[in-house]
Amino acid sequence: MLLTPRLFGFRPGVNYNVPYKDYLTDAKFRLRDLKNFQSLEQILAHRTTAKDIDIFFVTSFRQNARHAAVMNHRYQVIKKLSSITSLNMATGFSSEKALPEEYAKVFYPRLNQENYLETLARAKVVIYTQGIAGCLSSKFGLAMALGVAVIGEPLGNNPDLLIANPHLKEQFSYSNPDDIVAHAVHLATNPEQARTLGALNAAMFDNQLAPRPTAEYILQALQKFQF
């Protein structure tokens, strides 16, 4: 796990062109919160949670200037979702610090690990945006584990996963905020289609992304290298 992520296809800076530096502090901060993370069995138990939220898009707000463009892009999605009154939304920026004035209207109360997972599990559709520097966001893994349908930005770091699972292209092909919101609303108002995609996501997680198949994938990748 300490080996460079480049071995597994991660390319720092993809799409957003953000330099891969100063991330150690962020990593240590997130690591402290992992002790409160639920076990895989507890996470999977949420697959049967009743779906009373149409669309979920709650994302952390990063105060650093280098993240300004990414935050503004996410804000465009949040703003468009907030204007839709016919659906039940969980959307906004969460932050321990006060949001800048231009984003204050879309503040969402900060969720701890347990509440975040429970709220995500209640959603019919989850909107996905790439993590900082274009990496996979943790929201991807949680949504797949929960078997929730997703609409959002492309997965730029694992083309093999996309080839093996064509249903992902239907969900992860949108960068424009208008397209993201339009497709999310379409899925939220077509629950059978959302359930079908969610079931495919859950099956993919069980067979390819859960700890055991992931460990096997890493071991196979390591065998290609000579140390």
PDB file of C-alpha atoms in Angstrom:
ATOM      1  CA  MET A   1       0.000   0.000   0.000  1.00  0.00           C
ATOM      2  CA  LEU A   2       3.015   2.285   0.360  1.00  0.00           C
ATOM      3  CA  LEU A   3       4.100   1.808  -3.240  1.00  0.00           C
ATOM      4  CA  THR A   4       3.656   4.676  -5.653  1.00  0.00           C
ATOM      5  CA  PRO A   5       0.107   4.810  -7.023  1.00  0.00           C
ATOM      6  CA  ARG A   6       1.590   5.211 -10.494  1.00  0.00           C
ATOM      7  CA  LEU A   7       2.028   1.430 -10.516  1.00  0.00           C
ATOM      8  CA  PHE A   8      -1.732   1.097 -10.565  1.00  0.00           C
ATOM      9  CA  GLY A   9      -2.549   3.742 -13.131  1.00  0.00           C
ATOM     10  CA  PHE A  10      -2.930   6.856 -10.970  1.00  0.00           C
ATOM     11  CA  ARG A  11      -1.690   9.951 -12.775  1.00  0.00           C
ATOM     12  CA  PRO A  12      -1.469  13.035 -10.561  1.00  0.00           C
ATOM     13  CA  GLY A  13      -2.950  16.131 -12.102  1.00  0.00           C
ATOM     14  CA  VAL A  14      -5.117  14.422 -14.729  1.00  0.00           C
ATOM     15  CA  ASN A  15      -7.847  16.742 -16.079  1.00  0.00           C
ATOM     16  CA  TYR A  16      -7.571  19.409 -13.384  1.00  0.00           C
ATOM     17  CA  ASN A  17      -3.791  19.786 -13.786  1.00  0.00           C
ATOM     18  CA  VAL A  18      -3.281  20.213 -10.061  1.00  0.00           C
ATOM     19  CA  PRO A  19       0.284  19.549  -8.859  1.00  0.00           C
ATOM     20  CA  TYR A  20       0.679  16.464  -6.691  1.00  0.00           C
ATOM     21  CA  LYS A  21       2.268  18.061  -3.637  1.00  0.00           C
ATOM     22  CA  ASP A  22       1.433  19.072  -0.077  1.00  0.00           C
ATOM     23  CA  TYR A  23      -0.930  16.100   0.183  1.00  0.00           C
ATOM     24  CA  LEU A  24       0.754  14.479   3.187  1.00  0.00           C
ATOM     25  CA  THR A  25      -1.012  16.800   5.632  1.00  0.00           C
ATOM     26  CA  ASP A  26      -4.373  16.078   3.998  1.00  0.00           C
ATOM     27  CA  ALA A  27      -3.698  12.344   4.099  1.00  0.00           C
ATOM     28  CA  LYS A  28      -2.858  12.411   7.814  1.00  0.00           C
ATOM     29  CA  PHE A  29      -6.026  14.398   8.530  1.00  0.00           C
ATOM     30  CA  ARG A  30      -8.181  11.850   6.722  1.00  0.00           C
ATOM     31  CA  LEU A  31      -6.371   8.936   8.337  1.00  0.00           C
ATOM     32  CA  ARG A  32      -7.441  10.130  11.792  1.00  0.00           C
ATOM     33  CA  ASP A  33     -11.064   9.818  10.708  1.00  0.00           C
ATOM     34  CA  LEU A  34     -10.689   6.255   9.446  1.00  0.00           C
ATOM     35  CA  LYS A  35     -10.970   4.833  12.954  1.00  0.00           C
ATOM     36  CA  ASN A  36     -14.670   5.776  12.849  1.00  0.00           C
ATOM     37  CA  PHE A  37     -15.271   4.154   9.476  1.00  0.00           C
ATOM     38  CA  GLN A  38     -17.711   1.266   9.476  1.00  0.00           C
ATOM     39  CA  SER A  39     -16.689  -2.278   8.621  1.00  0.00           C
ATOM     40  CA  LEU A  40     -17.453  -3.678   5.174  1.00  0.00           C
ATOM     41  CA  GLU A  41     -20.242  -5.802   6.637  1.00  0.00           C
ATOM     42  CA  GLN A  42     -21.849  -2.726   8.184  1.00  0.00           C
ATOM     43  CA  ILE A  43     -21.561  -0.802   4.923  1.00  0.00           C
ATOM     44  CA  LEU A  44     -23.131  -3.581   2.865  1.00  0.00           C
ATOM     45  CA  ALA A  45     -26.020  -3.820   5.323  1.00  0.00           C
ATOM     46  CA  HIS A  46     -27.076  -0.355   4.123  1.00  0.00           C
ATOM     47  CA  ARG A  47     -27.968  -1.749   0.693  1.00  0.00           C
ATOM     48  CA  THR A  48     -31.500  -2.344   1.949  1.00  0.00           C
ATOM     49  CA  THR A  49     -31.956   1.222   3.250  1.00  0.00           C
ATOM     50  CA  ALA A  50     -35.160   2.855   1.990  1.00  0.00           C
ATOM     51  CA  LYS A  51     -34.562   5.432  -0.760  1.00  0.00           C
ATOM     52  CA  ASP A  52     -36.188   8.699   0.317  1.00  0.00           C
ATOM     53  CA  ILE A  53     -33.594  11.100  -1.155  1.00  0.00           C
ATOM     54  CA  ASP A  54     -33.810  11.616  -4.910  1.00  0.00           C
ATOM     55  CA  ILE A  55     -30.325  13.032  -5.519  1.00  0.00           C
ATOM     56  CA  PHE A  56     -27.297  13.217  -3.225  1.00  0.00           C
ATOM     57  CA  PHE A  57     -24.386  15.558  -3.833  1.00  0.00           C
ATOM     58  CA  VAL A  58     -22.730  16.696  -0.616  1.00  0.00           C
ATOM     59  CA  THR A  59     -19.067  17.511  -1.038  1.00  0.00           C
ATOM     60  CA  SER A  60     -16.320  18.940   1.143  1.00  0.00           C
ATOM     61  CA  PHE A  61     -15.279  22.516   0.454  1.00  0.00           C
ATOM     62  CA  ARG A  62     -11.524  23.024   0.126  1.00  0.00           C
ATOM     63  CA  GLN A  63     -10.331  26.463   1.194  1.00  0.00           C
ATOM     64  CA  ASN A  64      -6.959  26.279  -0.585  1.00  0.00           C
ATOM     65  CA  ALA A  65      -6.602  28.603  -3.579  1.00  0.00           C
ATOM     66  CA  ARG A  66      -5.308  25.782  -5.777  1.00  0.00           C
ATOM     67  CA  HIS A  67      -8.714  24.118  -5.481  1.00  0.00           C
ATOM     68  CA  ALA A  68     -10.724  27.203  -6.481  1.00  0.00           C
ATOM     69  CA  ALA A  69     -11.522  26.044 -10.021  1.00  0.00           C
ATOM     70  CA  VAL A  70     -12.664  22.619  -8.831  1.00  0.00           C
ATOM     71  CA  MET A  71     -14.834  24.132  -6.092  1.00  0.00           C
ATOM     72  CA  ASN A  72     -16.456  26.525  -8.555  1.00  0.00           C
ATOM     73  CA  HIS A  73     -17.198  23.648 -10.927  1.00  0.00           C
ATOM     74  CA  ARG A  74     -18.878  21.705  -8.125  1.00  0.00           C
ATOM     75  CA  TYR A  75     -20.759  24.835  -7.112  1.00  0.00           C
ATOM     76  CA  GLN A  76     -22.314  25.077 -10.573  1.00  0.00           C
ATOM     77  CA  VAL A  77     -23.731  21.571 -10.092  1.00  0.00           C
ATOM     78  CA  ILE A  78     -24.971  22.348  -6.575  1.00  0.00           C
ATOM     79  CA  LYS A  79     -26.589  25.603  -7.686  1.00  0.00           C
ATOM     80  CA  LYS A  80     -28.500  23.897 -10.488  1.00  0.00           C
ATOM     81  CA  LEU A  81     -29.668  21.123  -8.169  1.00  0.00           C
ATOM     82  CA  SER A  82     -30.772  23.643  -5.542  1.00  0.00           C
ATOM     83  CA  SER A  83     -33.066  25.328  -8.061  1.00  0.00           C
ATOM     84  CA  ILE A  84     -35.089  22.122  -8.543  1.00  0.00           C
ATOM     85  CA  THR A  85     -37.957  22.107  -6.055  1.00  0.00           C
ATOM     86  CA  SER A  86     -39.841  19.049  -7.296  1.00  0.00           C
ATOM     87  CA  LEU A  87     -37.274  16.557  -5.971  1.00  0.00           C
ATOM     88  CA  ASN A  88     -35.878  15.805  -2.529  1.00  0.00           C
ATOM     89  CA  MET A  89     -32.217  16.789  -2.575  1.00  0.00           C
ATOM     90  CA  ALA A  90     -29.295  16.414  -0.210  1.00  0.00           C
ATOM     91  CA  THR A  91     -26.811  18.820  -1.748  1.00  0.00           C
ATOM     92  CA  GLY A  92     -24.294  21.456  -0.750  1.00  0.00           C
ATOM     93  CA  PHE A  93     -20.812  22.181   0.541  1.00  0.00           C
ATOM     94  CA  SER A  94     -19.811  20.960   3.987  1.00  0.00           C
ATOM     95  CA  SER A  95     -16.909  22.531   5.832  1.00  0.00           C
ATOM     96  CA  GLU A  96     -15.528  22.949   9.328  1.00  0.00           C
ATOM     97  CA  LYS A  97     -14.773  26.573   8.469  1.00  0.00           C
ATOM     98  CA  ALA A  98     -17.191  29.245   7.294  1.00  0.00           C
ATOM     99  CA  LEU A  99     -17.739  29.140   3.547  1.00  0.00           C
ATOM    100  CA  PRO A 100     -16.760  32.130   1.413  1.00  0.00           C
ATOM    101  CA  GLU A 101     -19.662  34.539   1.015  1.00  0.00           C
ATOM    102  CA  GLU A 102     -20.457  33.513  -2.562  1.00  0.00           C
ATOM    103  CA  TYR A 103     -20.989  29.897  -1.458  1.00  0.00           C
ATOM    104  CA  ALA A 104     -22.662  30.476   1.909  1.00  0.00           C
ATOM    105  CA  LYS A 105     -26.176  29.779   0.592  1.00  0.00           C
ATOM    106  CA  VAL A 106     -25.293  26.197  -0.295  1.00  0.00           C
ATOM    107  CA  PHE A 107     -23.806  25.204   3.070  1.00  0.00           C
ATOM    108  CA  TYR A 108     -24.682  21.666   4.174  1.00  0.00           C
ATOM    109  CA  PRO A 109     -24.176  20.611   7.810  1.00  0.00           C
ATOM    110  CA  ARG A 110     -21.046  18.530   8.213  1.00  0.00           C
ATOM    111  CA  LEU A 111     -21.695  14.781   8.355  1.00  0.00           C
ATOM    112  CA  ASN A 112     -19.583  12.375  10.352  1.00  0.00           C
ATOM    113  CA  GLN A 113     -18.602   9.076   8.743  1.00  0.00           C
ATOM    114  CA  GLU A 114     -21.681   7.229   9.987  1.00  0.00           C
ATOM    115  CA  ASN A 115     -24.172   9.934   9.007  1.00  0.00           C
ATOM    116  CA  TYR A 116     -22.523  10.424   5.627  1.00  0.00           C
ATOM    117  CA  LEU A 117     -22.841   6.732   4.834  1.00  0.00           C
ATOM    118  CA  GLU A 118     -26.440   6.556   6.037  1.00  0.00           C
ATOM    119  CA  THR A 119     -27.442   9.605   3.993  1.00  0.00           C
ATOM    120  CA  LEU A 120     -25.669   8.324   0.896  1.00  0.00           C
ATOM    121  CA  ALA A 121     -27.475   4.983   1.237  1.00  0.00           C
ATOM    122  CA  ARG A 122     -30.853   6.756   1.212  1.00  0.00           C
ATOM    123  CA  ALA A 123     -30.217   8.273  -2.219  1.00  0.00           C
ATOM    124  CA  LYS A 124     -31.713   7.023  -5.467  1.00  0.00           C
ATOM    125  CA  VAL A 125     -28.934   8.752  -7.396  1.00  0.00           C
ATOM    126  CA  VAL A 126     -25.506   9.962  -6.293  1.00  0.00           C
ATOM    127  CA  ILE A 127     -23.643  12.652  -8.218  1.00  0.00           C
ATOM    128  CA  TYR A 128     -19.941  11.968  -8.547  1.00  0.00           C
ATOM    129  CA  THR A 129     -17.127  14.409  -9.198  1.00  0.00           C
ATOM    130  CA  GLN A 130     -13.483  13.472  -9.425  1.00  0.00           C
ATOM    131  CA  GLY A 131     -11.327  13.801  -6.374  1.00  0.00           C
ATOM    132  CA  ILE A 132      -8.778  16.573  -6.145  1.00  0.00           C
ATOM    133  CA  ALA A 133      -6.080  16.139  -8.831  1.00  0.00           C
ATOM    134  CA  GLY A 134      -8.421  13.942 -10.837  1.00  0.00           C
ATOM    135  CA  CYS A 135      -8.045  10.901  -8.595  1.00  0.00           C
ATOM    136  CA  LEU A 136     -10.862   8.548  -7.670  1.00  0.00           C
ATOM    137  CA  SER A 137     -13.066  10.007  -4.970  1.00  0.00           C
ATOM    138  CA  SER A 138     -13.991   7.821  -1.996  1.00  0.00           C
ATOM    139  CA  LYS A 139     -17.607   8.461  -2.971  1.00  0.00           C
ATOM    140  CA  PHE A 140     -17.082   6.112  -5.924  1.00  0.00           C
ATOM    141  CA  GLY A 141     -16.228   3.126  -3.743  1.00  0.00           C
ATOM    142  CA  LEU A 142     -19.036   3.812  -1.291  1.00  0.00           C
ATOM    143  CA  ALA A 143     -21.648   4.192  -4.026  1.00  0.00           C
ATOM    144  CA  MET A 144     -20.536   0.939  -5.653  1.00  0.00           C
ATOM    145  CA  ALA A 145     -20.580  -0.887  -2.306  1.00  0.00           C
ATOM    146  CA  LEU A 146     -24.054   0.422  -1.508  1.00  0.00           C
ATOM    147  CA  GLY A 147     -25.407  -0.421  -4.953  1.00  0.00           C
ATOM    148  CA  VAL A 148     -26.539   3.127  -5.714  1.00  0.00           C
ATOM    149  CA  ALA A 149     -26.866   4.562  -9.229  1.00  0.00           C
ATOM    150  CA  VAL A 150     -24.369   7.317 -10.034  1.00  0.00           C
ATOM    151  CA  ILE A 151     -24.114  10.170 -12.523  1.00  0.00           C
ATOM    152  CA  GLY A 152     -20.963  12.193 -12.886  1.00  0.00           C
ATOM    153  CA  GLU A 153     -17.532  12.889 -14.241  1.00  0.00           C
ATOM    154  CA  PRO A 154     -15.433  10.341 -16.141  1.00  0.00           C
ATOM    155  CA  LEU A 155     -13.212   7.845 -14.368  1.00  0.00           C
ATOM    156  CA  GLY A 156      -9.849   8.819 -15.783  1.00  0.00           C
ATOM    157  CA  ASN A 157      -7.542   6.369 -14.020  1.00  0.00           C
ATOM    158  CA  ASN A 158      -8.776   2.856 -14.767  1.00  0.00           C
ATOM    159  CA  PRO A 159      -9.710   2.206 -18.420  1.00  0.00           C
ATOM    160  CA  ASP A 160      -9.717  -1.560 -17.838  1.00  0.00           C
ATOM    161  CA  LEU A 161     -12.556  -1.179 -15.341  1.00  0.00           C
ATOM    162  CA  LEU A 162     -14.607   0.765 -17.888  1.00  0.00           C
ATOM    163  CA  ILE A 163     -14.016  -1.813 -20.611  1.00  0.00           C
ATOM    164  CA  ALA A 164     -15.015  -4.692 -18.341  1.00  0.00           C
ATOM    165  CA  ASN A 165     -18.141  -2.898 -17.099  1.00  0.00           C
ATOM    166  CA  PRO A 166     -20.007  -1.086 -19.908  1.00  0.00           C
ATOM    167  CA  HIS A 167     -22.707   0.119 -17.511  1.00  0.00           C
ATOM    168  CA  LEU A 168     -20.159   2.520 -16.012  1.00  0.00           C
ATOM    169  CA  LYS A 169     -20.018   4.561 -19.214  1.00  0.00           C
ATOM    170  CA  GLU A 170     -23.712   5.348 -18.827  1.00  0.00           C
ATOM    171  CA  GLN A 171     -22.979   6.803 -15.401  1.00  0.00           C
ATOM    172  CA  PHE A 172     -19.504   8.349 -15.662  1.00  0.00           C
ATOM    173  CA  SER A 173     -19.455  10.300 -18.918  1.00  0.00           C
ATOM    174  CA  TYR A 174     -20.424  13.844 -17.996  1.00  0.00           C
ATOM    175  CA  SER A 175     -18.360  16.908 -17.160  1.00  0.00           C
ATOM    176  CA  ASN A 176     -20.688  19.781 -17.989  1.00  0.00           C
ATOM    177  CA  PRO A 177     -22.844  20.755 -14.967  1.00  0.00           C
ATOM    178  CA  ASP A 178     -25.971  20.951 -17.145  1.00  0.00           C
ATOM    179  CA  ASP A 179     -25.406  17.410 -18.420  1.00  0.00           C
ATOM    180  CA  ILE A 180     -24.673  16.055 -14.954  1.00  0.00           C
ATOM    181  CA  VAL A 181     -27.841  17.522 -13.466  1.00  0.00           C
ATOM    182  CA  ALA A 182     -30.045  16.557 -16.429  1.00  0.00           C
ATOM    183  CA  HIS A 183     -28.951  12.918 -16.345  1.00  0.00           C
ATOM    184  CA  ALA A 184     -29.217  12.760 -12.555  1.00  0.00           C
ATOM    185  CA  VAL A 185     -32.781  14.077 -12.684  1.00  0.00           C
ATOM    186  CA  HIS A 186     -33.610  11.584 -15.433  1.00  0.00           C
ATOM    187  CA  LEU A 187     -32.413   8.681 -13.298  1.00  0.00           C
ATOM    188  CA  ALA A 188     -34.119   9.983 -10.165  1.00  0.00           C
ATOM    189  CA  THR A 189     -37.441  10.111 -12.013  1.00  0.00           C
ATOM    190  CA  ASN A 190     -36.934   6.686 -13.598  1.00  0.00           C
ATOM    191  CA  PRO A 191     -36.453   4.517 -10.502  1.00  0.00           C
ATOM    192  CA  GLU A 192     -36.420   1.192 -12.336  1.00  0.00           C
ATOM    193  CA  GLN A 193     -33.452   2.294 -14.439  1.00  0.00           C
ATOM    194  CA  ALA A 194     -31.735   3.599 -11.309  1.00  0.00           C
ATOM    195  CA  ARG A 195     -32.295   0.290  -9.516  1.00  0.00           C
ATOM    196  CA  THR A 196     -30.881  -1.654 -12.474  1.00  0.00           C
ATOM    197  CA  LEU A 197     -27.711   0.440 -12.533  1.00  0.00           C
ATOM    198  CA  GLY A 198     -27.430   0.213  -8.765  1.00  0.00           C
ATOM    199  CA  ALA A 199     -27.645  -3.581  -8.891  1.00  0.00           C
ATOM    200  CA  LEU A 200     -24.926  -3.686 -11.555  1.00  0.00           C
ATOM    201  CA  ASN A 201     -22.743  -1.444  -9.401  1.00  0.00           C
ATOM    202  CA  ALA A 202     -23.221  -3.708  -6.385  1.00  0.00           C
ATOM    203  CA  ALA A 203     -22.376  -6.824  -8.405  1.00  0.00           C
ATOM    204  CA  MET A 204     -19.258  -5.151  -9.788  1.00  0.00           C
ATOM    205  CA  PHE A 205     -18.168  -4.201  -6.279  1.00  0.00           C
ATOM    206  CA  ASP A 206     -18.664  -7.722  -4.961  1.00  0.00           C
ATOM    207  CA  ASN A 207     -16.773  -9.335  -7.841  1.00  0.00           C
ATOM    208  CA  GLN A 208     -14.050  -6.789  -8.607  1.00  0.00           C
ATOM    209  CA  LEU A 209     -13.705  -4.032  -6.011  1.00  0.00           C
ATOM    210  CA  ALA A 210     -14.249  -5.662  -2.617  1.00  0.00           C
ATOM    211  CA  PRO A 211     -11.114  -6.286  -0.485  1.00  0.00           C
ATOM    212  CA  ARG A 212     -10.416  -9.843  -1.656  1.00  0.00           C
ATOM    213  CA  PRO A 213     -10.583  -9.248  -5.449  1.00  0.00           C
ATOM    214  CA  THR A 214      -8.760  -5.941  -4.999  1.00  0.00           C
ATOM    215  CA  ALA A 215      -5.928  -7.643  -3.111  1.00  0.00           C
ATOM    216  CA  GLU A 216      -5.699 -10.263  -5.852  1.00  0.00           C
ATOM    217  CA  TYR A 217      -5.494  -7.506  -8.464  1.00  0.00           C
ATOM    218  CA  ILE A 218      -2.701  -5.744  -6.569  1.00  0.00           C
ATOM    219  CA  LEU A 219      -0.736  -8.972  -6.166  1.00  0.00           C
ATOM    220  CA  GLN A 220      -1.053  -9.708  -9.874  1.00  0.00           C
ATOM    221  CA  ALA A 221       0.139  -6.190 -10.684  1.00  0.00           C
ATOM    222  CA  LEU A 222       3.112  -6.534  -8.349  1.00  0.00           C
ATOM    223  CA  GLN A 223       4.161  -9.791  -9.998  1.00  0.00           C
ATOM    224  CA  LYS A 224       4.837  -7.845 -13.197  1.00  0.00           C
ATOM    225  CA  PHE A 225       7.610  -5.883 -11.512  1.00  0.00           C
ATOM    226  CA  GLN A 226      11.056  -6.991 -10.447  1.00  0.00           C
ATOM    227  CA  PHE A 227      12.331  -5.545  -7.179  1.00  0.00           C
TER     228      PHE A 227
END
